mmCIF file of C-alpha atoms in Angstrom:
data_model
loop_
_atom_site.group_PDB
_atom_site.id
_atom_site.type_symbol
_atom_site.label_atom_id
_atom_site.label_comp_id
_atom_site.label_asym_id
_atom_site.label_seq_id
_atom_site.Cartn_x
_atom_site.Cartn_y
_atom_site.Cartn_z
ATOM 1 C CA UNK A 1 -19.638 -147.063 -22.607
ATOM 2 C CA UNK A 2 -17.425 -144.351 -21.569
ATOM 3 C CA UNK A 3 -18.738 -141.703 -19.306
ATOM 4 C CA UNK A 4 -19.445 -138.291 -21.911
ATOM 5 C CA UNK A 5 -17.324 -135.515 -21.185
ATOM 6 C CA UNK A 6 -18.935 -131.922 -21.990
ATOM 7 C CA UNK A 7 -18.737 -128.661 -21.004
ATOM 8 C CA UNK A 8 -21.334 -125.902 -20.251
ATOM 9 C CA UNK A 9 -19.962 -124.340 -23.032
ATOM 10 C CA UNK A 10 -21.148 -126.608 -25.239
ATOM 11 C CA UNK A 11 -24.523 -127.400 -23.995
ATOM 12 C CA UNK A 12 -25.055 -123.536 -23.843
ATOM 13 C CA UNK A 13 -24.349 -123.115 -27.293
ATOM 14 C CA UNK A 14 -26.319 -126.077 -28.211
ATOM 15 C CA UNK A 15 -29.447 -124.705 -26.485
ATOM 16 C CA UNK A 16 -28.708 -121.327 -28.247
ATOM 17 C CA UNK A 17 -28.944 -123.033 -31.303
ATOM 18 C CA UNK A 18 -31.928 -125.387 -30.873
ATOM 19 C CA UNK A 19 -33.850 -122.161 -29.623
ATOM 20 C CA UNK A 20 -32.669 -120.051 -32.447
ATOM 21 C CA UNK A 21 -32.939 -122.186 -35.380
ATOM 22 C CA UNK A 22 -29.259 -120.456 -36.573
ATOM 23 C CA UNK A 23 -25.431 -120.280 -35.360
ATOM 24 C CA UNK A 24 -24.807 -117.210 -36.097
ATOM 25 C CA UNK A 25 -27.816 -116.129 -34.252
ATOM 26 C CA UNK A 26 -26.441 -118.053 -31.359
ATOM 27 C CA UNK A 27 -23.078 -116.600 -31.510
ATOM 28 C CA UNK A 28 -24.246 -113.513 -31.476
ATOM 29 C CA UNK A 29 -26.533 -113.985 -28.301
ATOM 30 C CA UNK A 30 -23.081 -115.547 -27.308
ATOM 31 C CA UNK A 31 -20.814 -112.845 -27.719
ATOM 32 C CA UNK A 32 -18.547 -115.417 -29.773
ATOM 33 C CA UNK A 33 -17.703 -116.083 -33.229
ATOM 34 C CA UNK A 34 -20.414 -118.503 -35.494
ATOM 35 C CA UNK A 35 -17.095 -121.106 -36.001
ATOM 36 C CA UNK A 36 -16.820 -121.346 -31.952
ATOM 37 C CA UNK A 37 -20.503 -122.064 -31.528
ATOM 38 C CA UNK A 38 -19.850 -124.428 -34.847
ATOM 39 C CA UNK A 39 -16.878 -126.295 -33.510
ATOM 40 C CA UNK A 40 -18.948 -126.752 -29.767
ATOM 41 C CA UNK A 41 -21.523 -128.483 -31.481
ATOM 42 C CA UNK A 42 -19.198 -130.622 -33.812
ATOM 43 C CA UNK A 43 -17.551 -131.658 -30.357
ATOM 44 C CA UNK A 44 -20.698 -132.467 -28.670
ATOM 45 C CA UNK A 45 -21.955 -134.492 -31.117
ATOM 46 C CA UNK A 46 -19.067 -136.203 -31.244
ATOM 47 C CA UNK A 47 -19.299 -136.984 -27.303
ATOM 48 C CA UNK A 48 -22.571 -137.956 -27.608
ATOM 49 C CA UNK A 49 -22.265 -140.188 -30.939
ATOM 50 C CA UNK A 50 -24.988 -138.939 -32.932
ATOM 51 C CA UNK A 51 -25.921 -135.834 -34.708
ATOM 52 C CA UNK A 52 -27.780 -133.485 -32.758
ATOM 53 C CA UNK A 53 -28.887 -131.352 -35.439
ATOM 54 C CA UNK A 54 -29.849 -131.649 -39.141
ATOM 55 C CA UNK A 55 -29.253 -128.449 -41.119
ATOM 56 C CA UNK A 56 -31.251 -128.831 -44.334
ATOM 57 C CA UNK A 57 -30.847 -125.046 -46.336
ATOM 58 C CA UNK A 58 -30.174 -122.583 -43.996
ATOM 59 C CA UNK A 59 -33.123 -124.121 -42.086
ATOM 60 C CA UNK A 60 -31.662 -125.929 -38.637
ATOM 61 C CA UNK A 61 -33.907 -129.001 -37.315
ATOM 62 C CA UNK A 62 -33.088 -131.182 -34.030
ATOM 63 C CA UNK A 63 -32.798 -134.825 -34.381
ATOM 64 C CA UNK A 64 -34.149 -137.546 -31.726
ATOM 65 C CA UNK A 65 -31.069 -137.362 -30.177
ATOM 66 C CA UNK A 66 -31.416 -133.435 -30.270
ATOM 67 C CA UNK A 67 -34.726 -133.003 -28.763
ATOM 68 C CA UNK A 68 -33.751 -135.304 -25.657
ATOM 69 C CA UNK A 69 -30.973 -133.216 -25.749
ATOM 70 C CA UNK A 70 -32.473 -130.157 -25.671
ATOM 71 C CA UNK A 71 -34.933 -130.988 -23.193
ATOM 72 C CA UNK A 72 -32.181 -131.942 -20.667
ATOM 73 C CA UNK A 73 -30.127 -128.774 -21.211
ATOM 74 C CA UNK A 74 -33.383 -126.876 -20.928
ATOM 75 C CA UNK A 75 -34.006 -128.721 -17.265
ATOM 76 C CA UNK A 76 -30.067 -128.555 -16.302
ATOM 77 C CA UNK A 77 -29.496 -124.440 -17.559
ATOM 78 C CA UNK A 78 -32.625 -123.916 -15.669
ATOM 79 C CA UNK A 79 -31.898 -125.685 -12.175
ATOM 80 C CA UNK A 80 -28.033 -123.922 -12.813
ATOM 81 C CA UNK A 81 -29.183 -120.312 -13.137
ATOM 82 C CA UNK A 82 -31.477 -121.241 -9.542
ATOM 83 C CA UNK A 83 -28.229 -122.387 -8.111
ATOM 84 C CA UNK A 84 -26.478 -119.476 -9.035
ATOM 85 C CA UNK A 85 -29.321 -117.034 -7.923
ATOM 86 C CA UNK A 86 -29.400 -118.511 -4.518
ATOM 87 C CA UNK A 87 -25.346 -118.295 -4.503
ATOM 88 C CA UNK A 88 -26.280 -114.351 -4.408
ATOM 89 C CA UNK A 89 -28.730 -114.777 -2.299
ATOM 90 C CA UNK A 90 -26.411 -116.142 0.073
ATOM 91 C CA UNK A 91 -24.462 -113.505 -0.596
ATOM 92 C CA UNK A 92 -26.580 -110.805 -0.475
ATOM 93 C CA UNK A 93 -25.759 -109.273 -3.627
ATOM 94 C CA UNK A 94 -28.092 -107.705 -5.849
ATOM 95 C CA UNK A 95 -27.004 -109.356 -9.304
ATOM 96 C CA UNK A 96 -27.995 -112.123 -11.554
ATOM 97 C CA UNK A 97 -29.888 -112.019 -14.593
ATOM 98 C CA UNK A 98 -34.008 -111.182 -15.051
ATOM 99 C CA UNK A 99 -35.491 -112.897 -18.391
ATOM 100 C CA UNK A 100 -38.224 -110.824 -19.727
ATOM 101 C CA UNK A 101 -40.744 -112.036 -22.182
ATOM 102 C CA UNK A 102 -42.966 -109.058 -23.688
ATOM 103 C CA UNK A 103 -45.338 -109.481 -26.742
ATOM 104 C CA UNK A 104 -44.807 -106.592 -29.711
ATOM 105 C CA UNK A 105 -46.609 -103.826 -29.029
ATOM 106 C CA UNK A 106 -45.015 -103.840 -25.209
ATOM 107 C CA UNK A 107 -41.580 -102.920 -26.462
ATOM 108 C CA UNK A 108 -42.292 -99.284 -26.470
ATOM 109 C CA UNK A 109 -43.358 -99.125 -22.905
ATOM 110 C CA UNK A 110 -40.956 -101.657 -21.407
ATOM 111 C CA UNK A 111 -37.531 -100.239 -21.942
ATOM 112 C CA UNK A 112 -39.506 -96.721 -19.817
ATOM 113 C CA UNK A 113 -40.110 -99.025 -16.790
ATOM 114 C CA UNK A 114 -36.813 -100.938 -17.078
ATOM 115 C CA UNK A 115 -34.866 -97.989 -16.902
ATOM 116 C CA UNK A 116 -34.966 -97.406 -13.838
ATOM 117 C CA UNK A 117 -34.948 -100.622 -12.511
ATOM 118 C CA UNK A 118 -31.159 -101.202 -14.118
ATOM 119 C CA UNK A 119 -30.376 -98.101 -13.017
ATOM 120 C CA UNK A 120 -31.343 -99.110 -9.135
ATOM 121 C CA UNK A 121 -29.504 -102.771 -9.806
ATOM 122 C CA UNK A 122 -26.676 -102.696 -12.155
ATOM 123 C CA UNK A 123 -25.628 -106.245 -10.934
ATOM 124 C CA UNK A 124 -28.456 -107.753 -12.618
ATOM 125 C CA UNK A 125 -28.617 -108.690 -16.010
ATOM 126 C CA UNK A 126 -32.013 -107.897 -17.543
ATOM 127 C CA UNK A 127 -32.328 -109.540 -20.771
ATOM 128 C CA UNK A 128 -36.073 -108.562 -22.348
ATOM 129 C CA UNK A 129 -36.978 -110.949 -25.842
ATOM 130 C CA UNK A 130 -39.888 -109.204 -27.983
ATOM 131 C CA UNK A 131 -41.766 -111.806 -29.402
ATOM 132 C CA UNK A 132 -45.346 -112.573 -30.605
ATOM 133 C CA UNK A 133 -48.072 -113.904 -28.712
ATOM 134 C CA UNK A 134 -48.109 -117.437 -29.562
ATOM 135 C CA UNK A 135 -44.410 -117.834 -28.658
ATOM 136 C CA UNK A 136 -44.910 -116.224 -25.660
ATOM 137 C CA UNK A 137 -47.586 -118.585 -24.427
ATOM 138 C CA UNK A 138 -45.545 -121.202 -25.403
ATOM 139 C CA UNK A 139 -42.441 -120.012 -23.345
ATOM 140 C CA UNK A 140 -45.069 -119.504 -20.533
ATOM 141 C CA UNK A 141 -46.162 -123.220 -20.964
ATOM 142 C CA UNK A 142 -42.693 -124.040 -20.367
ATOM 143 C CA UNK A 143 -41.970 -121.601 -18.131
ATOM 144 C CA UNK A 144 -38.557 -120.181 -20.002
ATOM 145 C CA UNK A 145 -38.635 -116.749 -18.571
ATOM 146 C CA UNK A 146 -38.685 -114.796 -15.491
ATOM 147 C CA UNK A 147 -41.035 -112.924 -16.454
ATOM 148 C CA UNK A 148 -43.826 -112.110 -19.043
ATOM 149 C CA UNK A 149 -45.861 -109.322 -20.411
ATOM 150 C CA UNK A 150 -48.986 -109.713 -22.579
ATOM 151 C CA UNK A 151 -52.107 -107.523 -22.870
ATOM 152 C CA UNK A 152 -54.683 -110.536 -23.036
ATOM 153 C CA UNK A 153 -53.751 -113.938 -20.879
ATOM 154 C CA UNK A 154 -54.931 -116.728 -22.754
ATOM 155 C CA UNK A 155 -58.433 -118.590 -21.094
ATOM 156 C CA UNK A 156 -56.123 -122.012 -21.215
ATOM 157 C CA UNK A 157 -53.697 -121.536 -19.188
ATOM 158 C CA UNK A 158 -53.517 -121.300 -15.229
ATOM 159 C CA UNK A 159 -51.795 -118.020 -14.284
#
């Protein structure tokens, strides 16, 4: 079998839309158009020689091949984003990007104490997603974020 050949481009977009559930939500996390993020994922798939997703509606599911999919890009995007924060590390610049998890009712308070931060380090990237509490536990479980605000840590897990 030939090796595959595909680019991070793809396998963010993939990601984006595995996480999302939608391609127009991922293009729009993007900052490209919903047919780009469409024709990235027709490509992939192609490379890898199975459909990776299974749009039934306007509802999005991952197949198998998908999840194992999504799983590795979730490992590789991951161990990238550490290579390029240690990149500026070694360069001693002040940049990169923070991922913020807050539940609800934090999003009134948080964009008060990120103010100033940005304003202190406009290299860096802070990118805050408001979400409820169950999904934030669950990005905590897989540790998806930088970091994460909640009023009430759950008893289960060991923060």
């Amino acid at each position: 079998m030939p090796a595959m050949r595909v680019t991070l481009g793809q396998l963010t977009a993939f990601e984006a839309v595995a996480r999302l559930g939608s391609f127009s939500g991922a293009a729009n996390e993007l900052f490209v158009t919903q047919p780009a993020v469409s024709k990235k994922i027709r490509l992939l798939q192609e490379q890898v020689g199975l459909a990776l997703l299974e749009q039934v509606g306007k509802r999005i599911y991952l197949t198998d091949a998908g999840r194992l999919l999504l799983n590795l890009c979730r490992d590789w995007l991951d161990t990238w984003a550490r290579f390029e924060q240690s990149i500026a590390d070694l360069q001693g610049l002040k940049q990169g990007r923070l991922r913020i998890a807050v539940v609800k009712n934090s999003k009134y308070f948080m964009p008060r104490v990120l103010g100033p931060f940005c304003a202190r380090y406009p290299g860096i990237d802070v990118v805050m997603e408001v979400i409820n509490r169950d999904r934030l536990l669950e990005r905590l479980a897989r540790n998806n974020d930088d970091l994460y605000i909640i009023g009430v840590p759950s008893d289960d897990l060991d923060t």
